[in-house]
């Protein structure tokens, strides 16, 4: 993630994701392009429940910084998300359960690559930090929606053990605008990185 952060871009992306959520929940795809129009190109993230939840919580926590009209847009998006989550709760839970092991498998590949080539580890770390943050959002949602999370939690503990062995504590790696959303005690992997000083 870059050092800059845009509340408006996050809101636009959340809105597009929520608009496609019903189709996504009923489909088989794990990733769904949500396209940002002509000027967005491939920089627009693909939707998963985790990427949607990431934006949902960030925007809810930073809501006071939104313009009034954007606050109404956020309320609409959150209400639409909540309605769809309740209507398709089993599909929603299944998507969450599929996403955690998929992301942890990619993290395991990162750990292997770091052990084989430590020099490339620091440059590849931002993508892993995002991946681990999305897993955290999913765990929060499993709890929020009262879904069983025992299976997911065990796998995450193994990944965290590998992460802790790799990271050195340091400064917050994302935009300062997001630091209040991600306290060090809970989101420790966002404070430092491989070889950080």
Backbone as a printed PyTorch tensor [residue, N CA C, xyz], in Angstrom:
tensor([[[  0.8540,  -1.1810,   0.0000],
         [  0.0000,   0.0000,   0.0000],
         [  0.8910,   1.2320,   0.0000]],

        [[  0.4730,   2.2260,  -0.7270],
         [  1.2780,   3.4370,  -0.8120],
         [  1.1350,   4.2590,   0.4650]],

        [[  2.0180,   5.2420,   0.5920],
         [  1.9910,   6.1090,   1.7650],
         [  0.7790,   7.0380,   1.7410]],

        [[  0.1440,   7.2160,   0.5710],
         [ -1.0240,   8.0960,   0.5080],
         [ -2.2990,   7.2740,   0.6880]],

        [[ -3.3050,   7.9360,   1.2010],
         [ -4.5900,   7.2870,   1.4150],
         [ -5.6840,   8.2750,   1.0640]],

        [[ -6.7070,   7.8090,   0.3670],
         [ -7.8210,   8.6530,  -0.0130],
         [ -9.1190,   8.0580,   0.5110]],

        [[ -9.7690,   8.7890,   1.4030],
         [-11.0750,   8.3680,   1.9050],
         [-12.0810,   8.2460,   0.7620]],

        [[-12.0390,   9.1840,  -0.1530],
         [-12.9900,   9.1800,  -1.2670],
         [-12.7930,   7.9520,  -2.1450]],

        [[-11.5390,   7.6150,  -2.4400],
         [-11.2740,   6.4240,  -3.2590],
         [-11.7520,   5.1690,  -2.5280]],

        [[-11.4740,   5.0870,  -1.2270],
         [-11.9310,   3.9370,  -0.4450],
         [-13.4560,   3.8300,  -0.4920]],

        [[-14.1380,   4.9590,  -0.3630],
         [-15.6000,   4.9700,  -0.3900],
         [-16.1180,   4.5500,  -1.7600]],

        [[-15.5110,   5.0750,  -2.8230],
         [-15.9200,   4.6850,  -4.1810],
         [-15.7600,   3.1730,  -4.3820]],

        [[-14.6420,   2.6360,  -3.9120],
         [-14.3880,   1.2060,  -4.0680],
         [-15.3670,   0.3820,  -3.2380]],

        [[-15.6380,   0.8230,  -2.0070],
         [-16.6160,   0.1200,  -1.1740],
         [-17.9760,   0.1040,  -1.8540]],

        [[-18.3740,   1.2500,  -2.3700],
         [-19.6840,   1.3700,  -3.0210],
         [-19.7950,   0.3970,  -4.1990]],

        [[-18.7430,   0.3390,  -5.0320],
         [-18.7600,  -0.5890,  -6.1720],
         [-18.7960,  -2.0420,  -5.7060]],

        [[-18.0710,  -2.3460,  -4.6450],
         [-18.0610,  -3.7160,  -4.1310],
         [-19.4330,  -4.1150,  -3.6020]],

        [[-20.0620,  -3.2210,  -2.8480],
         [-21.3770,  -3.5280,  -2.2920],
         [-22.4050,  -3.6900,  -3.4100]],

        [[-22.2860,  -2.8910,  -4.4650],
         [-23.2140,  -3.0150,  -5.5960],
         [-23.1290,  -4.3860,  -6.2520]],

        [[-21.9670,  -5.0110,  -6.2050],
         [-21.7630,  -6.3260,  -6.8260],
         [-21.8670,  -7.4790,  -5.8270]],

        [[-22.0830,  -7.1710,  -4.5570],
         [-22.0070,  -8.1770,  -3.5020],
         [-22.9990,  -9.3210,  -3.6840]],

        [[-24.2290,  -9.0270,  -4.0460],
         [-25.2260, -10.0890,  -4.2250],
         [-24.7860, -11.1120,  -5.2490]],

        [[-24.3680, -10.6400,  -6.4160],
         [-23.8870, -11.5520,  -7.4630],
         [-22.6560, -12.3130,  -6.9960]],

        [[-21.7670, -11.6230,  -6.2920],
         [-20.5430, -12.2520,  -5.8090],
         [-20.8560, -13.3920,  -4.8360]],

        [[-21.7640, -13.1520,  -3.9130],
         [-22.0970, -14.1640,  -2.9160],
         [-22.7020, -15.4140,  -3.5420]],

        [[-23.4480, -15.2430,  -4.6200],
         [-24.1060, -16.3800,  -5.2600],
         [-23.2330, -17.0510,  -6.3130]],

        [[-22.1100, -16.4380,  -6.6540],
         [-21.2080, -17.0050,  -7.6570],
         [-20.1180, -17.8500,  -7.0270]],

        [[-19.3320, -18.4860,  -7.8830],
         [-18.2470, -19.3520,  -7.4210],
         [-16.9130, -18.6320,  -7.3120]],

        [[-16.7530, -17.5090,  -8.0070],
         [-15.4540, -16.8180,  -8.0640],
         [-15.0460, -16.3190,  -6.6920]],

        [[-13.7430, -16.4440,  -6.4090],
         [-13.2120, -15.9120,  -5.1510],
         [-12.8500, -14.4380,  -5.3180]],

        [[-12.3860, -14.0640,  -6.5010],
         [-12.0530, -12.6700,  -6.8040],
         [-13.0240, -12.1720,  -7.8610]],

        [[-13.5120, -10.9600,  -7.6640],
         [-14.4400, -10.3740,  -8.6320],
         [-13.9560,  -8.9870,  -9.0120]],

        [[-13.6540,  -8.7710, -10.2980],
         [-13.2840,  -7.4130, -10.7190],
         [-14.4620,  -6.4660, -10.4990]],

        [[-14.1730,  -5.2950,  -9.9640],
         [-15.2420,  -4.3180,  -9.7440],
         [-15.0390,  -3.0750, -10.5830]],

        [[-14.0290,  -3.0810, -11.4430],
         [-13.7650,  -2.0090, -12.3810],
         [-14.0130,  -0.6140, -11.8870]],

        [[-13.0770,   0.2580, -12.1750],
         [-13.1910,   1.6300, -11.7270],
         [-13.4700,   2.5960, -12.8500]],

        [[-13.8470,   2.0850, -14.0030],
         [-14.0860,   2.9740, -15.1250],
         [-12.8310,   3.1820, -15.9490]],

        [[-12.9200,   4.0880, -16.9060],
         [-11.8520,   4.2940, -17.8790],
         [-10.5240,   4.6880, -17.2390]],

        [[-10.5490,   5.5630, -16.2440],
         [ -9.3090,   6.0940, -15.6910],
         [ -8.7140,   5.2320, -14.5760]],

        [[ -9.4560,   4.3170, -14.0440],
         [ -8.9550,   3.5150, -12.9330],
         [ -8.0640,   2.3670, -13.3970]],

        [[ -8.4340,   1.7390, -14.5010],
         [ -7.6130,   0.6600, -15.0280],
         [ -7.4610,  -0.4720, -14.0420]],

        [[ -6.2770,  -1.0860, -14.0540],
         [ -6.0430,  -2.2700, -13.2430],
         [ -5.6820,  -1.9310, -11.8040]],

        [[ -5.6130,  -0.6410, -11.4550],
         [ -5.2530,  -0.2780, -10.0890],
         [ -6.4070,  -0.4880,  -9.1170]],

        [[ -7.6100,  -0.6870,  -9.6200],
         [ -8.7480,  -0.9290,  -8.7530],
         [ -8.6650,  -2.3530,  -8.2170]],

        [[ -8.7550,  -2.5190,  -6.9070],
         [ -8.6240,  -3.8650,  -6.3360],
         [ -9.7900,  -4.7620,  -6.7350]],

        [[ -9.5030,  -6.0500,  -6.7640],
         [-10.5740,  -7.0030,  -6.9990],
         [-11.2910,  -7.2590,  -5.6860]],

        [[-12.5650,  -7.5610,  -5.7990],
         [-13.3740,  -7.7480,  -4.6110],
         [-13.2740,  -9.1650,  -4.0770]],

        [[-13.1150,  -9.2360,  -2.7800],
         [-13.3860, -10.4170,  -1.9690],
         [-14.1450,  -9.8830,  -0.7670]],

        [[-14.6840, -10.7680,   0.0400],
         [-15.3310, -10.2750,   1.2580],
         [-14.2970,  -9.5410,   2.1090]],

        [[-13.0870, -10.0640,   2.1660],
         [-12.0380,  -9.4350,   2.9760],
         [-11.6930,  -8.0330,   2.5270]],

        [[-11.5830,  -7.8110,   1.2080],
         [-11.2500,  -6.4630,   0.7360],
         [-12.4100,  -5.4960,   0.9780]],

        [[-13.6250,  -6.0120,   0.9150],
         [-14.7880,  -5.1840,   1.2360],
         [-14.7810,  -4.8280,   2.7260]],

        [[-14.5320,  -5.8230,   3.5720],
         [-14.5250,  -5.5810,   5.0220],
         [-13.4330,  -4.6080,   5.4340]],

        [[-12.2950,  -4.6790,   4.7580],
         [-11.1870,  -3.7570,   5.0330],
         [-11.6620,  -2.3160,   4.8810]],

        [[-12.3300,  -2.0320,   3.7780],
         [-12.8280,  -0.6830,   3.5190],
         [-13.9830,  -0.3230,   4.4520]],

        [[-14.8440,  -1.2810,   4.7060],
         [-16.0080,  -1.0480,   5.5690],
         [-15.5690,  -0.5450,   6.9500]],

        [[-14.6210,  -1.2250,   7.5640],
         [-14.1970,  -0.8340,   8.9100],
         [-13.3920,   0.4630,   8.9030]],

        [[-12.5000,   0.6080,   7.9100],
         [-11.7080,   1.8560,   7.8370],
         [-12.6180,   3.0650,   7.7190]],

        [[-13.5650,   2.9820,   6.8030],
         [-14.4570,   4.1170,   6.5760],
         [-15.3480,   4.3860,   7.7820]],

        [[-15.8060,   3.3360,   8.4290],
         [-16.6330,   3.5350,   9.6260],
         [-15.8230,   4.2370,  10.7140]],

        [[-14.5630,   3.8600,  10.8620],
         [-13.7350,   4.4810,  11.9040],
         [-13.3060,   5.9090,  11.5430]],

        [[-13.1920,   6.2000,  10.2640],
         [-12.7710,   7.5370,   9.8210],
         [-13.9550,   8.3910,   9.3750]],

        [[-15.1370,   7.9630,   9.7090],
         [-16.3610,   8.6150,   9.2440],
         [-16.3930,  10.1150,   9.5210]],

        [[-15.8790,  10.5590,  10.6580],
         [-15.9120,  11.9760,  11.0210],
         [-15.1360,  12.8340,  10.0260]],

        [[-14.2390,  12.2430,   9.2630],
         [-13.4460,  12.9940,   8.2880],
         [-14.1110,  13.0840,   6.9210]],

        [[-15.2250,  12.4070,   6.7440],
         [-15.9400,  12.4470,   5.4690],
         [-16.7850,  13.7140,   5.3500]],

        [[-16.9360,  14.1890,   4.1230],
         [-17.8890,  15.2640,   3.8670],
         [-19.2880,  14.7230,   4.1170]],

        [[-20.2180,  15.6180,   4.3660],
         [-21.5770,  15.2070,   4.7220],
         [-22.1980,  14.2990,   3.6630]],

        [[-22.0820,  14.6760,   2.3960],
         [-22.6600,  13.8680,   1.3140],
         [-22.0200,  12.4880,   1.2610]],

        [[-20.7030,  12.4320,   1.4940],
         [-20.0110,  11.1450,   1.4970],
         [-20.4390,  10.2980,   2.6970]],

        [[-20.7620,  10.9430,   3.8010],
         [-21.2780,  10.2130,   4.9580],
         [-22.5850,   9.5070,   4.6280]],

        [[-23.4560,  10.1870,   3.8630],
         [-24.7130,   9.5620,   3.4340],
         [-24.4330,   8.3970,   2.4870]],

        [[-23.4680,   8.5780,   1.5790],
         [-23.0900,   7.4850,   0.6620],
         [-22.5710,   6.2850,   1.4520]],

        [[-21.7810,   6.5500,   2.4870],
         [-21.2720,   5.4700,   3.3250],
         [-22.4230,   4.7630,   4.0430]],

        [[-23.3500,   5.5360,   4.6160],
         [-24.5000,   4.9300,   5.2950],
         [-25.2680,   4.0050,   4.3540]],

        [[-25.4970,   4.4540,   3.1190],
         [-26.2090,   3.6380,   2.1380],
         [-25.4580,   2.3440,   1.8440]],

        [[-24.1450,   2.4590,   1.6330],
         [-23.3320,   1.2780,   1.3250],
         [-23.3330,   0.2960,   2.4940]],

        [[-23.1950,   0.8180,   3.7180],
         [-23.1750,  -0.0540,   4.8950],
         [-24.5220,  -0.7480,   5.0910]],

        [[-25.6050,  -0.0260,   4.8760],
         [-26.9410,  -0.6200,   5.0210],
         [-27.1560,  -1.7050,   3.9690]],

        [[-26.7360,  -1.4290,   2.7380],
         [-26.8830,  -2.4200,   1.6670],
         [-26.0460,  -3.6650,   1.9750]],

        [[-24.8120,  -3.4640,   2.4410],
         [-23.9690,  -4.6020,   2.8280],
         [-24.6520,  -5.4260,   3.9100]],

        [[-25.1310,  -4.7670,   4.9520],
         [-25.7330,  -5.4810,   6.0760],
         [-26.9680,  -6.2670,   5.6440]],

        [[-27.7830,  -5.6780,   4.7710],
         [-28.9620,  -6.3840,   4.2580],
         [-28.5630,  -7.6460,   3.4960]],

        [[-27.5540,  -7.5260,   2.6410],
         [-27.1160,  -8.6810,   1.8530],
         [-26.4530,  -9.7400,   2.7280]],

        [[-25.7120,  -9.3140,   3.7270],
         [-25.0810, -10.2810,   4.6380],
         [-26.1560, -11.0770,   5.3770]],

        [[-27.2030, -10.4090,   5.8170],
         [-28.2820, -11.1080,   6.5180],
         [-29.0690, -12.0150,   5.5750]],

        [[-29.3190, -11.5340,   4.3600],
         [-30.1130, -12.3110,   3.4050],
         [-29.3760, -13.5630,   2.9320]],

        [[-28.0830, -13.4460,   2.7250],
         [-27.2840, -14.5530,   2.1750],
         [-26.2140, -14.9920,   3.1740]],

        [[-26.6160, -15.1390,   4.4250],
         [-25.6320, -15.3720,   5.4880],
         [-24.7910, -16.6330,   5.2870]],

        [[-25.3770, -17.7190,   4.8150],
         [-24.6010, -18.9420,   4.6030],
         [-23.5800, -18.7620,   3.4800]],

        [[-23.9840, -18.1080,   2.4090],
         [-23.0590, -17.8310,   1.3000],
         [-21.9330, -16.9090,   1.7690]],

        [[-22.2980, -15.9210,   2.5690],
         [-21.3230, -14.9640,   3.0930],
         [-20.2860, -15.6910,   3.9500]],

        [[-20.7830, -16.5530,   4.8470],
         [-19.8780, -17.3050,   5.7140],
         [-18.9680, -18.2290,   4.8980]],

        [[-19.5220, -18.8820,   3.8960],
         [-18.7090, -19.7790,   3.0560],
         [-17.5960, -19.0200,   2.3490]],

        [[-17.9040, -17.8300,   1.8460],
         [-16.8710, -17.0200,   1.1860],
         [-15.7730, -16.6380,   2.1860]],

        [[-16.1600, -16.2420,   3.3800],
         [-15.1710, -15.8970,   4.4060],
         [-14.2790, -17.0910,   4.7220]],

        [[-14.8950, -18.2530,   4.8780],
         [-14.1360, -19.4560,   5.2250],
         [-13.1720, -19.8720,   4.1160]],

        [[-13.5340, -19.6480,   2.8830],
         [-12.6410, -19.9700,   1.7620],
         [-11.4860, -18.9730,   1.6550]],

        [[-11.7440, -17.7470,   2.0250],
         [-10.7390, -16.7020,   1.8270],
         [ -9.5580, -16.8140,   2.7910]],

        [[ -9.8290, -17.1640,   4.0430],
         [ -8.7390, -17.2270,   5.0200],
         [ -7.6500, -18.2140,   4.6010]],

        [[ -7.9700, -19.4860,   4.3150],
         [ -6.8940, -20.4060,   3.9300],
         [ -6.2040, -20.0050,   2.6290]],

        [[ -6.9490, -19.4000,   1.7070],
         [ -6.3450, -18.9530,   0.4560],
         [ -5.2740, -17.8900,   0.7370]],

        [[ -5.5930, -16.9430,   1.5780],
         [ -4.6280, -15.8850,   1.9030],
         [ -3.4630, -16.4260,   2.7290]],

        [[ -3.7360, -17.3340,   3.6410],
         [ -2.6590, -17.9060,   4.4520],
         [ -1.7270, -18.7750,   3.6110]],

        [[ -2.2510, -19.4180,   2.5960],
         [ -1.4150, -20.2190,   1.6900],
         [ -0.4350, -19.3120,   0.9370]],

        [[ -0.9170, -18.1650,   0.5060],
         [ -0.0410, -17.1980,  -0.1640],
         [  1.0100, -16.6550,   0.7980]],

        [[  0.6380, -16.4680,   2.0460],
         [  1.6140, -16.0080,   3.0360],
         [  2.6770, -17.0710,   3.2790]],

        [[  2.2820, -18.3450,   3.2920],
         [  3.2540, -19.4310,   3.4800],
         [  4.2680, -19.4240,   2.3480]],

        [[  3.8240, -19.1390,   1.1320],
         [  4.7540, -19.0430,  -0.0020],
         [  5.7260, -17.8840,   0.2090]],

        [[  5.2430, -16.7810,   0.7390],
         [  6.1050, -15.6370,   1.0500],
         [  7.1670, -16.0200,   2.0770]],

        [[  6.7810, -16.7490,   3.1120],
         [  7.7440, -17.1660,   4.1330],
         [  8.8300, -18.0510,   3.5270]],

        [[  8.4370, -18.9560,   2.6340],
         [  9.4280, -19.8140,   1.9640],
         [ 10.3870, -18.9790,   1.1300]],

        [[  9.8300, -18.0240,   0.3760],
         [ 10.6740, -17.1690,  -0.4620],
         [ 11.6420, -16.3500,   0.3870]],

        [[ 11.1840, -15.8790,   1.5270],
         [ 12.0550, -15.0940,   2.4100],
         [ 13.1980, -15.9370,   2.9580]],

        [[ 12.9080, -17.1970,   3.2640],
         [ 13.9870, -18.0500,   3.7790],
         [ 14.9870, -18.3770,   2.6800]],

        [[ 14.5310, -18.4440,   1.4280],
         [ 15.4150, -18.7540,   0.3110],
         [ 16.1760, -17.5230,  -0.1810]],

        [[ 15.5440, -16.3720,  -0.1310],
         [ 16.1610, -15.1540,  -0.6460],
         [ 15.7900, -13.9630,   0.2500]],

        [[ 16.4550, -13.8240,   1.3970],
         [ 16.1050, -12.7730,   2.3630],
         [ 16.1770, -11.3560,   1.8030]],

        [[ 17.0080, -11.1210,   0.7930],
         [ 17.1350,  -9.7640,   0.2290],
         [ 15.8440,  -9.2560,  -0.3920]],

        [[ 15.0710, -10.1510,  -0.9840],
         [ 13.8300,  -9.7470,  -1.6390],
         [ 12.6550,  -9.6410,  -0.6670]],

        [[ 12.8730, -10.0660,   0.5430],
         [ 11.7970, -10.1650,   1.5230],
         [ 11.1790,  -8.7960,   1.8580]],

        [[ 12.0090,  -7.8040,   2.1190],
         [ 11.5090,  -6.4860,   2.5230],
         [ 10.6560,  -5.8530,   1.4270]],

        [[ 11.0890,  -5.9760,   0.1790],
         [ 10.3340,  -5.3860,  -0.9220],
         [  8.9850,  -6.0370,  -1.1400]],

        [[  8.8720,  -7.3200,  -0.8240],
         [  7.6200,  -8.0470,  -1.0080],
         [  6.6930,  -7.9320,   0.2010]],

        [[  7.2120,  -7.3850,   1.2940],
         [  6.4390,  -7.3930,   2.5350],
         [  5.1370,  -6.5780,   2.5070]],

        [[  5.0720,  -5.4100,   1.8810],
         [  3.8080,  -4.6510,   1.9260],
         [  2.5830,  -5.4490,   1.4720]],

        [[  2.7390,  -6.2860,   0.4560],
         [  1.6080,  -7.1080,   0.0060],
         [  1.1990,  -8.1140,   1.0870]],

        [[  2.1870,  -8.6360,   1.8130],
         [  1.8870,  -9.5890,   2.8820],
         [  1.2350,  -8.8990,   4.0650]],

        [[  1.6570,  -7.6860,   4.3570],
         [  1.0350,  -6.9270,   5.4500],
         [ -0.4390,  -6.6750,   5.1330]],

        [[ -0.7320,  -6.3340,   3.8840],
         [ -2.1260,  -6.1500,   3.4710],
         [ -2.8840,  -7.4660,   3.5890]],

        [[ -2.2640,  -8.5440,   3.1290],
         [ -2.9000,  -9.8600,   3.1920],
         [ -3.2420, -10.2220,   4.6510]],

        [[ -2.2920,  -9.9990,   5.5630],
         [ -2.5300, -10.3340,   6.9710],
         [ -3.6050,  -9.4230,   7.5760]],

        [[ -3.6500,  -8.1770,   7.1380],
         [ -4.6760,  -7.2530,   7.6310],
         [ -6.0550,  -7.6930,   7.1570]],

        [[ -6.1550,  -8.1520,   5.9320],
         [ -7.4410,  -8.6520,   5.4290],
         [ -7.8750,  -9.8850,   6.2230]],

        [[ -6.9310, -10.7570,   6.5560],
         [ -7.2640, -11.9140,   7.3940],
         [ -7.7960, -11.4340,   8.7470]],

        [[ -7.1790, -10.4050,   9.3130],
         [ -7.6620,  -9.8610,  10.5860],
         [ -9.0870,  -9.3360,  10.4540]],

        [[ -9.3750,  -8.6690,   9.3490],
         [-10.7390,  -8.1630,   9.1200],
         [-11.7290,  -9.3150,   9.0440]],

        [[-11.3260, -10.4090,   8.4040],
         [-12.2050, -11.5710,   8.2970],
         [-12.4640, -12.1690,   9.6790]],

        [[-11.4240, -12.2740,  10.5010],
         [-11.6090, -12.8080,  11.8540],
         [-12.5540, -11.9230,  12.6700]],

        [[-12.4240, -10.6070,  12.5170],
         [-13.3350,  -9.6890,  13.2020],
         [-14.7770,  -9.9090,  12.7330]],

        [[-14.9460, -10.1390,  11.4290],
         [-16.2900, -10.3600,  10.8820],
         [-16.8650, -11.6960,  11.3440]],

        [[-16.0250, -12.7320,  11.4070],
         [-16.5080, -14.0240,  11.9050],
         [-17.0860, -13.8640,  13.3080]],

        [[-16.4160, -13.0580,  14.1120],
         [-16.8900, -12.7910,  15.4660],
         [-18.1580, -11.9250,  15.4400]],

        [[-18.1290, -10.8590,  14.6420],
         [-19.2670,  -9.9370,  14.5650],
         [-20.5520, -10.6450,  14.1440]],

        [[-20.4420, -11.5440,  13.1700],
         [-21.6360, -12.2200,  12.6400],
         [-21.8940, -13.5640,  13.3240]],

        [[-21.1520, -13.8340,  14.4010],
         [-21.3140, -15.0630,  15.1890],
         [-21.1040, -16.3290,  14.3610]],

        [[-20.1210, -16.2880,  13.4650],
         [-19.7310, -17.4710,  12.7170],
         [-18.6210, -18.1810,  13.4970]],

        [[-18.5390, -19.4700,  13.3590],
         [-17.4930, -20.2500,  14.0230],
         [-16.1360, -19.8770,  13.4330]],

        [[-15.1520, -19.6280,  14.3010],
         [-13.8410, -19.2250,  13.7920],
         [-12.6850, -20.0550,  14.3310]],

        [[-12.9650, -21.1240,  15.0470],
         [-11.9090, -21.9360,  15.6460],
         [-10.9110, -22.4300,  14.5970]],

        [[-11.3990, -22.9590,  13.4930],
         [-10.5260, -23.4920,  12.4450],
         [ -9.6230, -22.4040,  11.8630]],

        [[-10.1780, -21.2470,  11.5840],
         [ -9.4020, -20.1500,  11.0150],
         [ -8.3590, -19.6440,  12.0070]],

        [[ -8.7260, -19.5440,  13.2670],
         [ -7.8130, -18.9940,  14.2720],
         [ -6.5470, -19.8250,  14.4210]],

        [[ -6.6640, -21.1500,  14.3660],
         [ -5.4890, -22.0100,  14.5010],
         [ -4.4910, -21.7970,  13.3790]],

        [[ -4.9670, -21.6890,  12.1580],
         [ -4.0880, -21.4660,  11.0120],
         [ -3.4210, -20.0920,  11.0840]],

        [[ -4.1440, -19.1060,  11.5650],
         [ -3.6020, -17.7480,  11.6780],
         [ -2.4820, -17.7170,  12.7090]],

        [[ -2.6300, -18.4570,  13.7880],
         [ -1.5770, -18.5020,  14.8180],
         [ -0.2670, -19.0280,  14.2310]],

        [[ -0.3410, -20.0240,  13.3730],
         [  0.8670, -20.5510,  12.7310],
         [  1.5080, -19.4920,  11.8430]],

        [[  0.7100, -18.7970,  11.0650],
         [  1.2320, -17.7390,  10.1910],
         [  1.8610, -16.6270,  11.0210]],

        [[  1.2210, -16.2660,  12.1240],
         [  1.7450, -15.1970,  12.9730],
         [  3.0820, -15.5810,  13.6010]],

        [[  3.2310, -16.8370,  13.9360],
         [  4.5130, -17.2900,  14.4810],
         [  5.6260, -17.0860,  13.4490]],

        [[  5.3430, -17.4180,  12.2040],
         [  6.3280, -17.1940,  11.1370],
         [  6.5820, -15.7050,  10.9300]],

        [[  5.5180, -14.9120,  10.9780],
         [  5.6550, -13.4660,  10.7990],
         [  6.5090, -12.8440,  11.9040]],

        [[  6.2400, -13.2190,  13.1300],
         [  6.9830, -12.6570,  14.2680],
         [  8.4770, -12.9800,  14.1740]],

        [[  8.8000, -14.1560,  13.6470],
         [ 10.1960, -14.5280,  13.4860],
         [ 10.9010, -13.7490,  12.3970]],

        [[ 10.1340, -13.1340,  11.5270],
         [ 10.6800, -12.4400,  10.3670],
         [ 10.7880, -10.9320,  10.5630]],

        [[  9.8790, -10.3700,  11.3530],
         [  9.7410,  -8.9130,  11.4300],
         [ 10.5600,  -8.2880,  12.5500]],

        [[ 10.9550,  -7.0730,  12.2850],
         [ 11.5530,  -6.2190,  13.3020],
         [ 10.6260,  -5.0250,  13.4900]],

        [[ 10.4280,  -4.6380,  14.7410],
         [  9.5200,  -3.5300,  15.0430],
         [ 10.0430,  -2.2420,  14.4200]],

        [[  9.1060,  -1.3950,  14.0290],
         [  9.4590,  -0.1060,  13.4410],
         [  8.2450,   0.8010,  13.3820]],

        [[  8.2920,   1.7330,  12.4550],
         [  7.2090,   2.7020,  12.2810],
         [  6.0510,   2.0900,  11.4980]],

        [[  4.9000,   2.7370,  11.5780],
         [  3.7110,   2.3340,  10.8290],
         [  4.0190,   2.4000,   9.3390]],

        [[  3.7110,   1.3380,   8.6000],
         [  4.1410,   1.2380,   7.1980],
         [  3.1510,   1.8200,   6.2020]],

        [[  1.9370,   2.1430,   6.6320],
         [  0.9470,   2.7160,   5.7400],
         [  0.8290,   4.2150,   5.9910]],

        [[ -0.0910,   4.8450,   5.3150],
         [ -0.3230,   6.2700,   5.4580],
         [ -0.6190,   6.6360,   6.9170]],

        [[ -0.0480,   7.7350,   7.4070],
         [ -0.3650,   8.1790,   8.7690],
         [ -1.8640,   8.3820,   8.9950]],

        [[ -2.6130,   8.6540,   7.9290],
         [ -4.0600,   8.8340,   8.0550],
         [ -4.7580,   7.5730,   8.5560]],

        [[ -4.1200,   6.4050,   8.3890],
         [ -4.7270,   5.1390,   8.7930],
         [ -4.2360,   4.6220,  10.1440]],

        [[ -3.2450,   5.2770,  10.7150],
         [ -2.6350,   4.7460,  11.9270],
         [ -3.6350,   4.6020,  13.0780]],

        [[ -4.5630,   5.5280,  13.2060],
         [ -5.5540,   5.4400,  14.2890],
         [ -6.4900,   4.2400,  14.1140]],

        [[ -6.6550,   3.7690,  12.8860],
         [ -7.5220,   2.6290,  12.5980],
         [ -6.8500,   1.3130,  12.9940]],

        [[ -5.5130,   1.3170,  12.9820],
         [ -4.7480,   0.0900,  13.1790],
         [ -3.7940,   0.2290,  14.3710]],

        [[ -4.2850,   0.0410,  15.5870],
         [ -3.4060,   0.1630,  16.7580],
         [ -2.3210,  -0.9160,  16.7600]],

        [[ -1.1660,  -0.5360,  17.2530],
         [ -0.0040,  -1.4290,  17.2640],
         [ -0.2800,  -2.7330,  18.0140]],

        [[ -1.0170,  -2.6740,  19.0900],
         [ -1.2410,  -3.8790,  19.8970],
         [ -1.9820,  -4.9640,  19.1220]],

        [[ -2.9050,  -4.5820,  18.2670],
         [ -3.6910,  -5.5470,  17.5000],
         [ -3.0860,  -5.8200,  16.1290]],

        [[ -2.6300,  -4.7700,  15.4620],
         [ -2.1210,  -4.8850,  14.0890],
         [ -0.6020,  -4.7090,  14.0740]],

        [[  0.0910,  -5.4560,  14.8960],
         [  1.5370,  -5.3290,  15.0990],
         [  2.3420,  -5.4960,  13.8190]],

        [[  1.8470,  -6.2700,  12.8590],
         [  2.5890,  -6.5080,  11.6090],
         [  2.6480,  -5.2670,  10.7230]],

        [[  1.8610,  -4.2460,  11.0340],
         [  1.9110,  -3.0000,  10.2610],
         [  2.9330,  -2.0140,  10.8260]],

        [[  3.6510,  -2.4250,  11.8350],
         [  4.6440,  -1.5600,  12.4820],
         [  6.0170,  -2.2040,  12.3480]],

        [[  6.6710,  -1.9340,  11.2290],
         [  7.9840,  -2.5010,  10.9630],
         [  7.9440,  -3.3930,   9.7430]],

        [[  8.8990,  -4.2900,   9.6750],
         [  8.9640,  -5.2120,   8.5490],
         [ 10.2480,  -5.9920,   8.5690]],

        [[ 10.4760,  -6.8190,   7.5670],
         [ 11.7210,  -7.5720,   7.4960],
         [ 12.9060,  -6.6140,   7.3570]],

        [[ 13.8520,  -6.7240,   8.2420],
         [ 15.0440,  -5.8700,   8.1510],
         [ 14.8160,  -4.4350,   8.5470]],

        [[ 13.6430,  -4.1310,   9.1400],
         [ 13.3580,  -2.7490,   9.5530],
         [ 14.2570,  -2.3820,  10.7170]],

        [[ 14.5510,  -1.0970,  10.8280],
         [ 15.3950,  -0.6360,  11.9340],
         [ 14.6140,   0.2870,  12.8340]]])
